[in-house]
Amino acid sequence: MNGQAKARNLLRETTTYSAEETIAFGSTLVELMTPPKMVLLRGDLGAGKTTLVKGIAAAFEAAAEEDVTSPTFTLVHEYRGPRANLYHIDLYRIDTPRELETLGLDDLRSENSVLLIEWGEKFPRLEWDVEVHLERAGESGRRIRISG
Ligand SMILES: Nc1ncnc2c1ncn2[C@@H]1O[C@H](COP(=O)(O)OP(=O)(O)OP(=O)(O)O)[C@@H](O)[C@H]1O
Ligand SMILES: [Mg+2]
C-alpha cells in the first residue's frame, strides 16, 4: 500500500464560502494535527491550501494569520509554537526526487514536528498521516475533506 492510500478514513468534511471561513475551519484542526505528523495539502492553484495553514498556525499559536504567506519561492516556512514546530512546505516548484532530497524534509521530522506540505502528491514516496483535500465549489465555495 503506498502512502497516499494509507490516509483513508474521512475525519472531517465541510464547505466554506470565504477565506475567513477556511481560516476558521483550519483553526479547529489542532487536535487532528498533534505532532508528529506529515500532512498533505492537496488541491488546485488557489484552492485555499495556504489560507487553511493560516488558521492552523494561528491555532497552534505558532504564527499570526497575516504572517503566514505562501512558501512558493522559499519552499519551507517554519513557525514555532509551544505545542509544535510547524513546517509549511510548497513543492510546486520541485520537479525531481533529487531536488526533493536536497530540501532535506527528513531532517525536519521530529517528535515535535508537523509538516504541512502543498503539492506533496507529486512525490509518491512521501507518506501521509493526514490528507487534506480542497476542491472549488463555485467562485468562493471550497469543499474541504480531511482523511487520515
Ligand atoms: N472559501 C475560500 N477558502 C479559501 N480561499 C478562498 C475562498 N474563497 C475565495 N478564496 C480565495 O482563494 C485564494 C486561495 O489562495 P491560497 O493561496 O490559499 O491557495 P493555494 O491552494 O495555497 O494555492 P497555490 O497552489 O497557488 O499555493 C485566496 O485568494 C482566497 O482569498
Ligand atoms: Mg499555497
XYZ file of N, CA, C and O and ligand atoms in Angstrom:
624
model
N 0.851 -1.202 0.000
C 0.000 0.000 0.000
C 0.880 1.244 0.000
O 1.805 1.338 0.797
N 0.657 2.158 -0.900
C 1.503 3.349 -0.909
C 1.000 4.405 0.061
O -0.061 4.271 0.665
N 1.786 5.463 0.220
C 1.493 6.470 1.232
C 0.162 7.148 1.008
O -0.540 7.466 1.956
N -0.186 7.379 -0.236
C -1.413 8.125 -0.481
C -2.644 7.281 -0.239
O -3.721 7.811 0.017
N -2.491 5.966 -0.287
C -3.627 5.109 0.011
C -3.786 4.926 1.519
O -4.842 4.542 1.989
N -2.729 5.246 2.270
C -2.740 4.982 3.708
C -3.742 5.880 4.444
O -4.436 5.420 5.350
N -3.786 7.162 4.046
C -4.695 8.099 4.726
C -6.086 7.898 4.152
O -6.404 8.391 3.090
N -6.933 7.153 4.867
C -8.150 6.701 4.194
C -9.470 6.982 4.895
O -10.506 6.983 4.251
N -9.466 7.177 6.198
C -10.750 7.402 6.869
C -11.114 8.874 6.848
O -10.320 9.714 7.262
N -12.339 9.151 6.398
C -12.789 10.543 6.377
C -13.015 11.020 7.818
O -13.801 10.437 8.557
N -12.282 12.055 8.218
C -12.344 12.543 9.600
C -13.215 13.789 9.726
O -13.931 13.957 10.714
N -13.113 14.678 8.753
C -13.882 15.929 8.798
C -14.237 16.313 7.376
O -13.489 16.032 6.436
N -15.359 17.007 7.234
C -15.768 17.466 5.917
C -16.574 18.737 6.101
O -17.422 18.814 7.000
N -16.299 19.741 5.257
C -17.075 20.971 5.338
C -17.013 21.672 3.992
O -16.222 21.318 3.132
N -17.849 22.669 3.818
C -17.713 23.585 2.685
C -17.663 24.989 3.259
O -18.497 25.353 4.092
N -16.655 25.756 2.833
C -16.533 27.143 3.278
C -16.855 28.060 2.104
O -16.788 27.649 0.943
N -17.185 29.328 2.425
C -17.589 30.267 1.375
C -16.781 31.559 1.390
O -17.156 32.525 0.739
N -15.696 31.568 2.142
C -14.783 32.723 2.136
C -13.450 32.267 2.708
O -13.374 31.229 3.386
N -12.409 33.072 2.439
C -11.101 32.778 3.016
C -11.186 32.769 4.544
O -10.592 31.915 5.205
N -11.967 33.701 5.087
C -12.098 33.779 6.552
C -12.685 32.492 7.124
O -12.264 32.014 8.176
N -13.674 31.943 6.417
C -14.274 30.687 6.906
C -13.277 29.540 6.826
O -13.278 28.649 7.677
N -12.429 29.555 5.802
C -11.423 28.492 5.683
C -10.388 28.625 6.801
O -9.955 27.621 7.381
N -10.010 29.861 7.123
C -9.078 30.082 8.237
C -9.707 29.581 9.544
O -9.058 28.894 10.340
N -10.980 29.912 9.742
C -11.658 29.482 10.970
C -11.724 27.958 11.049
O -11.502 27.366 12.113
N -11.984 27.321 9.927
C -12.008 25.848 9.912
C -10.611 25.304 10.227
O -10.458 24.362 11.010
N -9.595 25.911 9.623
C -8.211 25.485 9.884
C -7.883 25.532 11.369
O -7.182 24.668 11.902
N -8.437 26.524 12.055
C -8.118 26.691 13.474
C -8.783 25.626 14.346
O -8.463 25.506 15.519
N -9.685 24.835 13.763
C -10.317 23.747 14.535
C -9.563 22.425 14.375
O -10.009 21.400 14.901
N -8.460 22.444 13.662
C -7.811 21.184 13.289
C -6.640 20.780 14.172
O -5.990 19.764 13.921
N -6.380 21.573 15.229
C -5.211 21.300 16.062
C -5.213 19.866 16.604
O -4.186 19.186 16.590
N -6.384 19.410 17.054
C -6.440 18.069 17.653
C -6.073 16.982 16.643
O -5.506 15.960 17.013
N -6.419 17.226 15.386
C -6.097 16.230 14.343
C -4.636 16.285 13.944
O -4.159 15.394 13.248
N -3.968 17.346 14.360
C -2.605 17.569 13.872
C -1.565 17.597 14.982
O -0.543 18.251 14.868
N -1.833 16.864 16.040
C -0.834 16.787 17.096
C 0.425 16.120 16.546
O 0.344 15.144 15.810
N 1.589 16.687 16.870
C 2.827 16.149 16.316
C 3.147 14.765 16.896
O 2.664 14.448 17.974
N 3.952 13.972 16.175
C 4.498 14.223 14.845
C 3.487 13.887 13.751
O 2.775 12.913 13.874
N 3.459 14.712 12.706
C 2.529 14.467 11.594
C 3.144 14.904 10.270
O 3.849 15.909 10.194
N 2.781 14.133 9.256
C 3.027 14.521 7.863
C 1.651 14.771 7.262
O 0.822 13.853 7.192
N 1.402 16.017 6.841
C 0.078 16.406 6.366
C 0.163 16.829 4.902
O 0.906 17.763 4.559
N -0.582 16.155 4.061
C -0.671 16.524 2.655
C -1.796 17.524 2.461
O -2.929 17.275 2.879
N -1.478 18.665 1.844
C -2.485 19.670 1.484
C -2.655 19.596 -0.017
O -1.773 19.997 -0.778
N -3.787 19.041 -0.431
C -3.992 18.740 -1.839
C -5.090 19.620 -2.413
O -6.130 19.799 -1.779
N -4.876 20.161 -3.592
C -5.895 20.986 -4.237
C -5.248 21.862 -5.294
O -4.050 22.136 -5.237
N -6.057 22.333 -6.234
C -5.545 23.123 -7.356
C -4.941 24.448 -6.892
O -5.121 24.845 -5.751
N -4.316 25.140 -7.830
C -3.835 26.505 -7.585
C -5.003 27.347 -7.083
O -6.072 27.344 -7.690
N -4.790 28.043 -5.979
C -5.830 28.913 -5.458
C -6.958 28.191 -4.735
O -7.981 28.798 -4.404
N -6.784 26.908 -4.478
C -7.843 26.152 -3.798
C -8.012 26.604 -2.352
O -9.100 26.481 -1.772
N -6.930 27.095 -1.751
C -7.030 27.565 -0.361
C -6.103 26.852 0.614
O -6.276 26.961 1.827
N -5.105 26.172 0.093
C -4.185 25.404 0.951
C -3.435 26.334 1.915
O -3.382 26.084 3.129
N -2.852 27.397 1.353
C -2.099 28.340 2.191
C -3.040 29.058 3.163
O -2.688 29.288 4.330
N -4.239 29.369 2.696
C -5.229 30.029 3.556
C -5.564 29.150 4.758
O -5.653 29.627 5.899
N -5.722 27.861 4.527
C -6.020 26.940 5.623
C -4.875 26.917 6.642
O -5.111 26.868 7.857
N -3.642 26.966 6.145
C -2.482 26.945 7.050
C -2.473 28.169 7.960
O -2.032 28.086 9.109
N -2.992 29.293 7.493
C -3.090 30.484 8.359
C -3.861 30.142 9.635
O -3.459 30.514 10.741
N -4.978 29.435 9.472
C -5.796 29.069 10.625
C -5.115 28.044 11.513
O -5.192 28.115 12.743
N -4.450 27.088 10.882
C -3.748 26.050 11.649
C -2.617 26.686 12.466
O -2.491 26.437 13.674
N -1.823 27.526 11.831
C -0.675 28.143 12.517
C -1.134 29.059 13.641
O -0.521 29.111 14.717
N -2.232 29.779 13.412
C -2.751 30.676 14.454
C -3.232 29.866 15.653
O -2.953 30.213 16.802
N -3.942 28.774 15.383
C -4.478 27.963 16.484
C -3.363 27.286 17.275
O -3.505 27.052 18.470
N -2.264 26.984 16.637
C -1.105 26.421 17.328
C -0.300 27.507 18.055
O 0.715 27.201 18.673
N -0.753 28.752 17.936
C -0.028 29.899 18.498
C 1.406 29.930 17.990
O 2.346 30.281 18.704
N 1.561 29.545 16.737
C 2.887 29.490 16.126
C 3.131 30.695 15.222
O 4.283 31.070 14.984
N 2.064 31.301 14.727
C 2.195 32.490 13.870
C 0.846 33.188 13.801
O -0.202 32.544 13.928
N 0.883 34.507 13.592
C -0.350 35.236 13.316
C -0.760 34.945 11.880
O 0.089 34.732 11.016
N -2.083 34.934 11.652
C -2.591 34.639 10.293
C -1.859 35.416 9.217
O -1.482 34.879 8.178
N -1.718 36.726 9.480
C -1.164 37.597 8.436
C 0.319 37.342 8.187
O 0.858 37.766 7.174
N 0.960 36.639 9.112
C 2.385 36.334 8.918
C 2.612 35.034 8.160
O 3.748 34.699 7.809
N 1.532 34.292 7.920
C 1.657 33.059 7.139
C 1.463 33.402 5.671
O 0.392 33.838 5.260
N 2.523 33.242 4.902
C 2.479 33.544 3.468
C 2.914 32.307 2.694
O 3.433 31.356 3.279
N 2.697 32.337 1.407
C 2.999 31.151 0.603
C 4.497 30.901 0.523
O 5.269 31.802 0.217
N 4.917 29.673 0.793
C 6.343 29.343 0.651
C 6.723 28.976 -0.793
O 7.595 28.147 -0.998
N 6.069 29.615 -1.757
C 6.296 29.277 -3.168
C 7.774 29.370 -3.554
O 8.304 28.480 -4.214
N 8.430 30.438 -3.134
C 9.824 30.641 -3.546
C 10.813 30.199 -2.487
O 11.905 29.725 -2.793
N 10.425 30.370 -1.236
C 11.312 29.997 -0.127
C 11.238 28.509 0.186
O 12.090 27.978 0.886
N 10.196 27.862 -0.305
C 9.958 26.417 -0.200
C 9.580 25.918 1.189
O 8.706 25.079 1.329
N 10.252 26.423 2.241
C 9.915 25.985 3.599
C 9.774 27.204 4.505
O 10.674 28.047 4.545
N 8.643 27.312 5.194
C 8.487 28.310 6.253
C 8.341 27.574 7.577
O 7.601 26.598 7.660
N 9.033 28.074 8.589
C 8.998 27.437 9.904
C 8.273 28.342 10.893
O 8.560 29.539 10.969
N 7.319 27.766 11.626
C 6.594 28.512 12.656
C 6.661 27.703 13.945
O 6.111 26.600 14.005
N 7.326 28.256 14.950
C 7.480 27.515 16.203
C 6.435 27.936 17.205
O 6.280 29.114 17.489
N 5.733 26.962 17.725
C 4.734 27.241 18.755
C 5.035 26.431 19.999
O 5.946 25.607 20.008
N 4.255 26.657 21.066
C 4.505 25.955 22.325
C 4.236 24.449 22.254
O 4.794 23.683 23.025
N 3.361 24.039 21.332
C 2.996 22.623 21.245
C 3.532 21.915 20.011
O 3.427 20.696 19.901
N 4.074 22.685 19.073
C 4.562 22.055 17.843
C 5.411 23.034 17.052
O 5.231 24.251 17.145
N 6.328 22.474 16.298
C 7.023 23.251 15.278
C 6.358 22.916 13.951
O 6.335 21.758 13.537
N 5.791 23.945 13.330
C 5.119 23.732 12.041
C 6.085 24.073 10.916
O 6.774 25.093 10.965
N 6.093 23.216 9.913
C 6.856 23.491 8.698
C 5.872 23.503 7.534
O 5.251 22.480 7.236
N 5.726 24.663 6.933
C 4.820 24.825 5.798
C 5.674 24.793 4.540
O 6.565 25.628 4.348
N 5.392 23.821 3.717
C 6.280 23.498 2.597
C 5.483 23.500 1.299
O 4.328 23.046 1.262
N 6.081 24.030 0.247
C 5.425 24.065 -1.057
C 6.331 23.383 -2.086
O 7.423 23.866 -2.383
N 5.865 22.266 -2.615
C 6.691 21.505 -3.568
C 6.315 21.801 -5.020
O 6.751 21.098 -5.928
N 5.539 22.861 -5.253
C 5.096 23.169 -6.616
C 6.279 23.316 -7.570
O 6.224 22.887 -8.720
N 7.341 23.947 -7.098
C 8.491 24.215 -7.963
C 9.555 23.132 -7.895
O 10.619 23.263 -8.511
N 9.297 22.084 -7.143
C 10.251 20.973 -7.036
C 9.849 19.912 -8.063
O 8.711 19.450 -8.054
N 10.777 19.576 -8.928
C 10.406 18.712 -10.044
C 10.928 17.283 -9.976
O 10.337 16.388 -10.563
N 12.031 17.067 -9.299
C 12.612 15.726 -9.329
C 12.820 15.197 -7.908
O 12.985 15.975 -6.966
N 12.837 13.870 -7.768
C 13.115 13.284 -6.450
C 14.447 13.776 -5.885
O 14.592 13.926 -4.677
N 15.397 14.073 -6.775
C 16.698 14.547 -6.306
C 16.601 15.944 -5.680
O 17.199 16.212 -4.639
N 15.825 16.823 -6.319
C 15.595 18.150 -5.725
C 14.895 18.008 -4.378
O 15.169 18.759 -3.442
N 13.979 17.051 -4.308
C 13.267 16.816 -3.050
C 14.256 16.407 -1.963
O 14.195 16.905 -0.831
N 15.195 15.530 -2.300
C 16.216 15.106 -1.332
C 16.998 16.311 -0.821
O 17.294 16.418 0.371
N 17.320 17.226 -1.732
C 18.093 18.421 -1.371
C 17.377 19.273 -0.324
O 18.008 19.917 0.504
N 16.044 19.241 -0.368
C 15.269 20.014 0.610
C 15.440 19.487 2.038
O 15.263 20.226 3.000
N 15.745 18.205 2.157
C 16.006 17.627 3.474
C 14.797 17.547 4.386
O 14.892 17.794 5.594
N 13.659 17.170 3.829
C 12.447 17.084 4.659
C 12.603 16.113 5.818
O 12.061 16.337 6.904
N 13.339 15.038 5.589
C 13.502 14.045 6.660
C 14.166 14.661 7.886
O 13.893 14.260 9.012
N 15.020 15.653 7.666
C 15.702 16.312 8.790
C 14.750 17.181 9.604
O 15.038 17.522 10.753
N 13.624 17.573 8.997
C 12.654 18.406 9.714
C 11.727 17.566 10.577
O 11.091 18.061 11.503
N 11.662 16.283 10.273
C 10.737 15.419 11.001
C 11.285 15.140 12.390
O 12.448 14.805 12.560
N 10.437 15.338 13.393
C 10.829 15.024 14.767
C 9.558 14.850 15.580
O 8.446 15.051 15.071
N 9.711 14.509 16.836
C 8.558 14.310 17.720
C 7.657 15.538 17.794
O 6.466 15.435 18.024
N 8.282 16.726 17.624
C 7.532 17.986 17.762
C 7.059 18.566 16.443
O 6.497 19.659 16.427
N 7.308 17.882 15.353
C 7.108 18.499 14.044
C 5.777 18.139 13.405
O 5.346 16.983 13.439
N 5.180 19.159 12.797
C 4.060 18.947 11.887
C 4.479 19.533 10.546
O 4.756 20.732 10.444
N 4.587 18.683 9.549
C 4.922 19.147 8.206
C 3.633 19.278 7.409
O 2.876 18.303 7.271
N 3.365 20.482 6.918
C 2.162 20.778 6.138
C 2.626 21.038 4.710
O 3.253 22.061 4.436
N 2.337 20.098 3.813
C 3.011 20.108 2.520
C 2.039 20.285 1.359
O 1.169 19.439 1.119
N 2.191 21.419 0.655
C 1.407 21.664 -0.560
C 2.090 20.972 -1.748
O 3.298 20.978 -1.859
N 1.302 20.400 -2.617
C 1.790 19.716 -3.824
C 2.648 18.492 -3.505
O 3.433 18.034 -4.335
N 2.467 17.930 -2.319
C 3.237 16.753 -1.934
C 2.860 15.506 -2.712
O 3.637 14.556 -2.792
N 1.647 15.521 -3.303
C 1.205 14.332 -4.053
C 2.045 14.086 -5.297
O 1.963 13.028 -5.912
N 2.890 15.067 -5.658
C 3.799 14.871 -6.788
C 4.824 13.771 -6.516
O 5.433 13.249 -7.452
N 5.023 13.452 -5.244
C 6.087 12.516 -4.887
C 5.516 11.314 -4.120
O 5.303 11.378 -2.918
N 5.276 10.218 -4.849
C 4.627 9.055 -4.233
C 5.416 8.460 -3.077
O 4.850 7.737 -2.259
N 6.700 8.758 -2.971
C 7.449 8.151 -1.867
C 7.090 8.769 -0.512
O 7.327 8.168 0.531
N 6.504 9.952 -0.528
C 6.129 10.582 0.737
C 4.914 9.871 1.330
O 3.999 9.486 0.606
N 4.925 9.703 2.629
C 3.814 9.018 3.298
C 3.109 9.981 4.229
O 3.744 10.770 4.916
N 1.784 9.881 4.238
C 0.967 10.886 4.934
C 0.229 10.301 6.112
O -0.344 9.224 6.017
N 0.199 11.050 7.199
C -0.654 10.702 8.337
C -2.053 11.266 8.126
O -3.040 10.662 8.524
N -2.087 12.465 7.537
C -3.358 13.171 7.325
C -3.336 13.755 5.920
O -2.315 14.282 5.468
N -4.458 13.635 5.227
C -4.581 14.238 3.902
C -5.750 15.222 3.915
O -6.853 14.872 4.336
N -5.466 16.452 3.480
C -6.499 17.482 3.381
C -6.725 17.747 1.900
O -5.770 18.026 1.164
N -7.954 17.644 1.468
C -8.274 17.830 0.054
C -9.226 19.014 -0.082
O -10.301 19.013 0.513
N -8.796 20.032 -0.824
C -9.639 21.208 -1.047
C -10.064 21.253 -2.503
O -9.225 21.140 -3.403
N -11.368 21.423 -2.715
C -11.898 21.493 -4.076
C -12.792 22.708 -4.218
O -13.623 22.979 -3.343
N -12.649 23.403 -5.340
C -13.537 24.527 -5.616
C -14.974 24.051 -5.781
O -15.226 23.037 -6.421
N -15.892 24.843 -5.224
C -17.320 24.608 -5.436
C -17.918 25.973 -5.740
O -18.349 26.694 -4.853
N -17.841 26.367 -6.995
C -18.259 27.720 -7.371
C -17.149 28.718 -7.131
O -16.006 28.351 -6.889
N -17.486 30.002 -7.186
C -16.482 31.072 -7.109
C -15.727 31.076 -5.781
O -14.508 31.055 -5.749
N -16.473 31.091 -4.699
C -15.811 31.186 -3.401
C -16.065 29.966 -2.517
O -15.586 29.911 -1.391
N -16.783 29.004 -3.020
C -17.014 27.786 -2.249
C -15.798 26.877 -2.303
O -15.145 26.753 -3.343
N -15.496 26.271 -1.191
C -14.401 25.295 -1.137
C -14.857 24.111 -0.306
O -15.153 24.250 0.879
N -14.903 22.953 -0.937
C -15.215 21.728 -0.202
C -13.911 21.199 0.379
O -12.929 21.013 -0.352
N -13.884 21.015 1.670
C -12.658 20.584 2.347
C -12.924 19.252 3.036
O -13.856 19.138 3.833
N -12.115 18.280 2.691
C -12.248 16.950 3.293
C -10.933 16.539 3.919
O -9.868 16.708 3.310
N -11.008 15.984 5.101
C -9.802 15.577 5.806
C -9.881 14.091 6.090
O -10.869 13.608 6.653
N -8.859 13.375 5.660
C -8.839 11.945 5.946
C -7.520 11.563 6.591
O -6.514 12.281 6.491
N -7.543 10.468 7.288
C -6.330 10.052 7.987
C -6.470 8.612 8.443
O -7.495 7.980 8.202
N -13.739 29.607 0.658
C -12.473 30.008 0.432
N -11.451 29.427 1.096
C -10.171 29.783 0.871
N -9.800 30.740 -0.018
C -10.780 31.356 -0.703
C -12.130 31.025 -0.519
N -12.877 31.799 -1.350
C -12.005 32.568 -2.020
N -10.741 32.320 -1.642
C -9.538 32.950 -2.209
O -8.816 31.937 -2.901
C -7.420 32.146 -2.755
C -6.765 30.938 -2.108
O -5.370 31.117 -2.189
P -4.310 30.194 -1.476
O -3.015 30.879 -1.634
O -4.771 29.835 -0.109
O -4.390 28.896 -2.393
P -3.367 27.683 -2.514
O -4.220 26.453 -2.580
O -2.356 27.748 -1.445
O -2.725 27.928 -3.949
P -1.255 27.605 -4.512
O -1.292 26.194 -5.029
O -1.096 28.579 -5.617
O -0.265 27.798 -3.407
C -7.253 33.404 -1.933
O -7.117 34.499 -2.811
C -8.571 33.477 -1.169
O -8.926 34.800 -0.808
Mg -0.308 27.846 -1.453
